[in-house]
Coordinates of N, CA and C in Angstrom, one line a residue:
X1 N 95.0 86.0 94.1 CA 96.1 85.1 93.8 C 96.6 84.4 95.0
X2 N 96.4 84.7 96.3 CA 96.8 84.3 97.2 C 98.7 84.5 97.6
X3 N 99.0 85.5 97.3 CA 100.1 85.6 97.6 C 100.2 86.4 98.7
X4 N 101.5 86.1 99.4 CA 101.9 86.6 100.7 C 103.0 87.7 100.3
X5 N 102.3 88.8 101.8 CA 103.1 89.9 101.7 C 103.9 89.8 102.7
X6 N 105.1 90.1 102.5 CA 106.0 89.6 103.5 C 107.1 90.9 103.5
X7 N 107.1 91.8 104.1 CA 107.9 93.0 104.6 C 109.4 92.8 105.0
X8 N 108.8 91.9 105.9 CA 110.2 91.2 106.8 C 111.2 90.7 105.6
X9 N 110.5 89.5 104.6 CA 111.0 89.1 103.6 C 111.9 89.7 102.3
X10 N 110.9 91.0 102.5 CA 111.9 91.9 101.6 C 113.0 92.4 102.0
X11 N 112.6 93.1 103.2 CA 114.2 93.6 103.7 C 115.2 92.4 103.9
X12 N 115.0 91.2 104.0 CA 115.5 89.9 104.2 C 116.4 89.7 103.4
X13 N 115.9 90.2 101.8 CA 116.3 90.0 100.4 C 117.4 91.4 100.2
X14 N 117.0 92.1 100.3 CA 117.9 93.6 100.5 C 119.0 93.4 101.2
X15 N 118.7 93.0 102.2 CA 120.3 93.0 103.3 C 120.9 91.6 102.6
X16 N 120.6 90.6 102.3 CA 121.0 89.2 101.8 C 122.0 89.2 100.6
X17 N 121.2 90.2 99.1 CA 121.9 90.7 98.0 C 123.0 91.6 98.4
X18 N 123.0 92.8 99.0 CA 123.5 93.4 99.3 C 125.1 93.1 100.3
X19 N 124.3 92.2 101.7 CA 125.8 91.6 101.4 C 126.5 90.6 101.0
X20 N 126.1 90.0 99.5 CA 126.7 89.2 99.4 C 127.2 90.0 97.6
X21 N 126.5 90.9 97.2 CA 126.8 91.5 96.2 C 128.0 92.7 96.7
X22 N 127.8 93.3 97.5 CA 128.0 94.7 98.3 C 128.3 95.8 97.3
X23 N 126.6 95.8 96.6 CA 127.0 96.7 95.5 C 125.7 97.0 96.0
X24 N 125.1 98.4 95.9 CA 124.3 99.2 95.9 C 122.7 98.6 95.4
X25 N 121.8 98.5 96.4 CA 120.1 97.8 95.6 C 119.5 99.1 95.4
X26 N 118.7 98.4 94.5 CA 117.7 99.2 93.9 C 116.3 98.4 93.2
X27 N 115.5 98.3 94.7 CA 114.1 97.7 94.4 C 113.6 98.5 93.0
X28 N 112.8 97.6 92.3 CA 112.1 98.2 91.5 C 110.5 97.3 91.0
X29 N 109.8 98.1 90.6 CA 108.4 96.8 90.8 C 107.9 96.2 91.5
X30 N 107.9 97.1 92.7 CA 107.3 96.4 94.1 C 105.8 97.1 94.3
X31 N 105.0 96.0 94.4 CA 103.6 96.7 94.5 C 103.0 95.3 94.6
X32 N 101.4 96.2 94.8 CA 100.2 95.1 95.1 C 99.3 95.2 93.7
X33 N 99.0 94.3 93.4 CA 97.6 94.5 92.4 C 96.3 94.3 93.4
X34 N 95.6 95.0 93.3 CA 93.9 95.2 93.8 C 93.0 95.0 93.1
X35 N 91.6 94.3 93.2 CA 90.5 94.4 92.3 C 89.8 95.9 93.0
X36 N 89.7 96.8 91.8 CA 89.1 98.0 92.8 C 88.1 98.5 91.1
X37 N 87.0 99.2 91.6 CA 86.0 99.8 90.9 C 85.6 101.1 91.1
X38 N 85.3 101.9 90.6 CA 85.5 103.6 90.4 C 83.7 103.7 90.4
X39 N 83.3 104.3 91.5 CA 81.7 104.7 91.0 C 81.2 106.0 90.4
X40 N 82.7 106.5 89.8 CA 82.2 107.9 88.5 C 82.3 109.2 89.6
X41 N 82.4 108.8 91.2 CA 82.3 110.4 92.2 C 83.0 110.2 93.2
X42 N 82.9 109.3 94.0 CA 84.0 109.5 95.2 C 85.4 108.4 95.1
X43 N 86.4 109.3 96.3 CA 87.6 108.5 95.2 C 88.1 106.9 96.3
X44 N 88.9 106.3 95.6 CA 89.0 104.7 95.9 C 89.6 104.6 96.8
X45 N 89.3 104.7 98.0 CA 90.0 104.6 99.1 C 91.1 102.7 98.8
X46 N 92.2 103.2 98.6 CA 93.0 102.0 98.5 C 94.2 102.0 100.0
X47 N 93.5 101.3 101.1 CA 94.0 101.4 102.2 C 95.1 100.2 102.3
X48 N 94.6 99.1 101.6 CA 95.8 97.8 101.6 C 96.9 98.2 100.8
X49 N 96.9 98.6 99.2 CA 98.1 99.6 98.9 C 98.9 100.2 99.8
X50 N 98.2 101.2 100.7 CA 99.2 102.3 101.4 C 99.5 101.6 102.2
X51 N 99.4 100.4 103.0 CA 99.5 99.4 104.0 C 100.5 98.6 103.2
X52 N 100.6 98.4 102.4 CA 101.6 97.7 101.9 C 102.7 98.2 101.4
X53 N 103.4 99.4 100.7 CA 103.9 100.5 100.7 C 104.5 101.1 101.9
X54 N 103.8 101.5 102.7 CA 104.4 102.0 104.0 C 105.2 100.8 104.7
X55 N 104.7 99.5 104.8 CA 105.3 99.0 105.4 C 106.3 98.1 104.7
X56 N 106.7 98.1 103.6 CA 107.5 97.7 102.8 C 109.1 99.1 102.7
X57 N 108.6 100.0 102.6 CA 109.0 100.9 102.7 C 110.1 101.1 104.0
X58 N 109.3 101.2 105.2 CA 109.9 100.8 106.7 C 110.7 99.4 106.7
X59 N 110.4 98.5 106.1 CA 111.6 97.1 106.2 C 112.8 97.9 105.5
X60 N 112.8 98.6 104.3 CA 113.8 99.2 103.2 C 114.3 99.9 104.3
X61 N 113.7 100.9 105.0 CA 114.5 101.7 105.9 C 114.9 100.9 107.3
X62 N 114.6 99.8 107.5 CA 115.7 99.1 108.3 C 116.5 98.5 107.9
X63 N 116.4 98.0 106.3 CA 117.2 97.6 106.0 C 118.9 98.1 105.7
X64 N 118.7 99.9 105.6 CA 119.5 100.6 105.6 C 120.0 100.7 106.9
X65 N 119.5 101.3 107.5 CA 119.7 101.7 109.1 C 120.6 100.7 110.1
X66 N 119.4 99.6 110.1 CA 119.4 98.4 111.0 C 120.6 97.7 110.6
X67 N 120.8 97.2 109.3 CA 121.3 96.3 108.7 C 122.7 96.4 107.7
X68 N 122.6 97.9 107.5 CA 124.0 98.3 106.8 C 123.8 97.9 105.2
X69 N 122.8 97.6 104.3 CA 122.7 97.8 103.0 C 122.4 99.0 102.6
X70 N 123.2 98.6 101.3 CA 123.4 100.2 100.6 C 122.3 100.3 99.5
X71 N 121.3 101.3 99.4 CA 120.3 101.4 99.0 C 119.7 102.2 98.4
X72 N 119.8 102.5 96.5 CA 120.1 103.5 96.3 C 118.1 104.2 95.6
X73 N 117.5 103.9 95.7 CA 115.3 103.9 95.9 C 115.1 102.6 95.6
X74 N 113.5 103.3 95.7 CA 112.2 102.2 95.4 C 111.7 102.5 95.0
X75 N 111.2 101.7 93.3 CA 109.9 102.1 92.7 C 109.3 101.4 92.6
X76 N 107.6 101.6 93.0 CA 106.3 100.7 92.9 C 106.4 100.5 91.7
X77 N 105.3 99.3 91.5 CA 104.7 99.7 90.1 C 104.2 100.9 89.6
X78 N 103.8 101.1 88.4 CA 103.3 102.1 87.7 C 102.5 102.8 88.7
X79 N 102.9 104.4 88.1 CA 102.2 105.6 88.5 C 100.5 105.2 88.4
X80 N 100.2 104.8 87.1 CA 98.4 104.6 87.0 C 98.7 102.7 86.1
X81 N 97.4 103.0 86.6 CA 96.5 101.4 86.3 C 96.5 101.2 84.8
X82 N 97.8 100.0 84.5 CA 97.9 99.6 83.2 C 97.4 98.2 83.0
X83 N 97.3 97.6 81.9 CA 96.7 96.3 81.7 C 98.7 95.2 82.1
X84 N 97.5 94.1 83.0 CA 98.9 93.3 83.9 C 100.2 92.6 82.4
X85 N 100.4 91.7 82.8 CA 100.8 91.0 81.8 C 100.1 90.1 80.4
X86 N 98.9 90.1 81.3 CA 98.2 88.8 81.0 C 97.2 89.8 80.1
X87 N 97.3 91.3 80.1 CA 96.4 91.9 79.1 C 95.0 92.4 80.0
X88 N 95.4 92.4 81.1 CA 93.9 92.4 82.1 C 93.8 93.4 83.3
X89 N 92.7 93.9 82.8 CA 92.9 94.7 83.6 C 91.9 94.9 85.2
X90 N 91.3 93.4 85.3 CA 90.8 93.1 86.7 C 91.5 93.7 88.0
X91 N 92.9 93.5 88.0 CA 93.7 94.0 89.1 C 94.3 95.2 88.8
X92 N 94.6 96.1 89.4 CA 94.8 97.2 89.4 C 96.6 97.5 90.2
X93 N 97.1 98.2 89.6 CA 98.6 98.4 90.5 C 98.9 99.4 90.7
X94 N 97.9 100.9 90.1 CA 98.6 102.1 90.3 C 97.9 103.1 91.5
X95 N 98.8 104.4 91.7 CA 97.8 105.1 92.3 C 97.0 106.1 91.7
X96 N 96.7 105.8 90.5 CA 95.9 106.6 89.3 C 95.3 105.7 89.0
X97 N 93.6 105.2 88.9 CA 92.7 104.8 88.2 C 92.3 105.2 86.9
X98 N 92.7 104.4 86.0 CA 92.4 104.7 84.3 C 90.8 104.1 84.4
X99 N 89.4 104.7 83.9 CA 88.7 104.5 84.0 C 88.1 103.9 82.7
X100 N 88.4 102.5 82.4 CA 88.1 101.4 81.5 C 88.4 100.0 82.2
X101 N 88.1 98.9 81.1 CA 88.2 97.4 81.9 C 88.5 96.7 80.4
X102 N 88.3 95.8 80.8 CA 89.1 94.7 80.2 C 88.5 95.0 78.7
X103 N 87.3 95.3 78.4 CA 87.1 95.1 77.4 C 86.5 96.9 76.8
X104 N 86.2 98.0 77.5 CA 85.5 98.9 77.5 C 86.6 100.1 77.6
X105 N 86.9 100.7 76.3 CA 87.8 102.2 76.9 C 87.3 103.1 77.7
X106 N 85.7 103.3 77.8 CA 85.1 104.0 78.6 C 85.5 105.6 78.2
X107 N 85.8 106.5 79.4 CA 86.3 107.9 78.9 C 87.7 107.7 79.8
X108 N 88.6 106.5 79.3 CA 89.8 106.4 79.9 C 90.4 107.8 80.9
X109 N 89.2 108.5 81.5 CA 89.5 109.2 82.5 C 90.5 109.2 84.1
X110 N 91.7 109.8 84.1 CA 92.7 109.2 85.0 C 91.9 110.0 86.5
X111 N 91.8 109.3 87.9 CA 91.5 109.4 88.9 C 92.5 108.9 90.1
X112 N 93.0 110.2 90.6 CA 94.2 109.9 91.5 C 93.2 109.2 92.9
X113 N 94.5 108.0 93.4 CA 93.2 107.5 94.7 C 94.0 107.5 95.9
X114 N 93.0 107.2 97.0 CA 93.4 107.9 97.9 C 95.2 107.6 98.2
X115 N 95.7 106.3 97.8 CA 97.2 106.3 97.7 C 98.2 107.4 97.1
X116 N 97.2 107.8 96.0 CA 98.5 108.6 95.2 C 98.5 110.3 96.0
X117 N 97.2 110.3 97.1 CA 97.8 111.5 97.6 C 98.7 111.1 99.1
X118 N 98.9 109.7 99.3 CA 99.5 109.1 100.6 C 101.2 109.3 100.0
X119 N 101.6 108.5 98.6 CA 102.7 108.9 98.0 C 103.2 110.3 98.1
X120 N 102.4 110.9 97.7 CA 102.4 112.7 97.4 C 103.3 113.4 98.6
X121 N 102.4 113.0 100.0 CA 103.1 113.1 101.1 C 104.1 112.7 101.9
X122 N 104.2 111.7 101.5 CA 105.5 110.7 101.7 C 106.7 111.3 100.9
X123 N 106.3 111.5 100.0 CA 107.4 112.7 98.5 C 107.9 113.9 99.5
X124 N 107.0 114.3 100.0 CA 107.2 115.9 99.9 C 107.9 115.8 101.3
X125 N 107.6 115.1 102.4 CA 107.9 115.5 103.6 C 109.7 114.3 103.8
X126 N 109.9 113.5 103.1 CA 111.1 113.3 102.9 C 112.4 113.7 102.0
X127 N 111.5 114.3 100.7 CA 112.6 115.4 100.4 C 112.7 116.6 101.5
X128 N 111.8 117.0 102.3 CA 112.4 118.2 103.3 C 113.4 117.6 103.8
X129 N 113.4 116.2 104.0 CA 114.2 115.8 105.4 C 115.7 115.6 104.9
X130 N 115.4 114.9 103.3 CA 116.9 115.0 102.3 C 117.5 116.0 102.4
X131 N 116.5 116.6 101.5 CA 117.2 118.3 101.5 C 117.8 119.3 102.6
X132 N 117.1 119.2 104.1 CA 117.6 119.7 104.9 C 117.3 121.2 105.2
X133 N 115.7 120.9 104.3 CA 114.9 122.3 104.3 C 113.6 122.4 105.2
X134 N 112.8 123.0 105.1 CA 111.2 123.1 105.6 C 110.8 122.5 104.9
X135 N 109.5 122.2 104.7 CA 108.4 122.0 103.9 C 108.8 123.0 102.5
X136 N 108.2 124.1 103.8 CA 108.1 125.2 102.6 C 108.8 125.8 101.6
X137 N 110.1 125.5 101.9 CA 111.0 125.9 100.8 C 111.2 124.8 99.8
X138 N 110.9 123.4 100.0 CA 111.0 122.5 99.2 C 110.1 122.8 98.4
X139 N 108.5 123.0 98.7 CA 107.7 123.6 97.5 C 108.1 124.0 96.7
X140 N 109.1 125.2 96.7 CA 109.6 126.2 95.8 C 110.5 125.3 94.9
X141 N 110.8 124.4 95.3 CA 112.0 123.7 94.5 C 111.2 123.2 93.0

């Protein structure tokens, strides 16, 4: 599609709403669509996802920090790969690969990729830091 990813731009928009609303944001539907294909064994390395995520992520957290907006999460797009608006399922948005296409249910088989175990970790090692625990005790939680 040719659209630009702009990090800077987001947190731009966060601190901008924020103070001119000074009510509490809450990104929601932030993500990339990918054309990505599953070859049935090894898993999809989706490196521009986590590249886009991470670093969307870090503007959000300057945006708090840096900038004084109040910030209450972020949710990507969908957990797994739904059909876009347009009914199509060329571009991809999740970190779960549903294994069908536009026209083929295939064995709509769900395949976590390599993003959804980048999430996973990003999960687990900032609830420690919320929480105020280990690692290890957050497991337990």
């Amino acid at each position: 599609m040719g659209w630009a990813i702009d990090p800077l731009g987001f947190r731009n928009a966060i601190t901008t709403m924020y103070n001119y609303c000074r009510i509490p944001i809450f990104p929601i539907e932030n993500g990339i669509g990918l054309k990505e294909t599953w070859d049935g064994e090894h898993m999809i390395e989706d490196d521009e996802r986590i590249a886009y995520h991470r670093d969307h992520i870090k503007a959000m957290k300057d945006a708090i920090f840096d900038d004084g907006a109040e910030v209450l999460g972020y949710l990507g797009w969908g957990l797994i790969d739904i059909p876009s608006s347009h009914a199509d399922m060329e571009k991809r948005y999740g970190a779960v690969y549903v294994n069908r296409s536009n026209h083929d249910l295939k064995d709509l088989k769900r395949v976590p990729k390599k993003s959804f175990y980048w999430f996973q970790k990003v999960l687990k090692d900032n609830l420690a830091l919320a929480c105020g625990l280990t690692n290890t005790l957050c497991r337990q939680l």
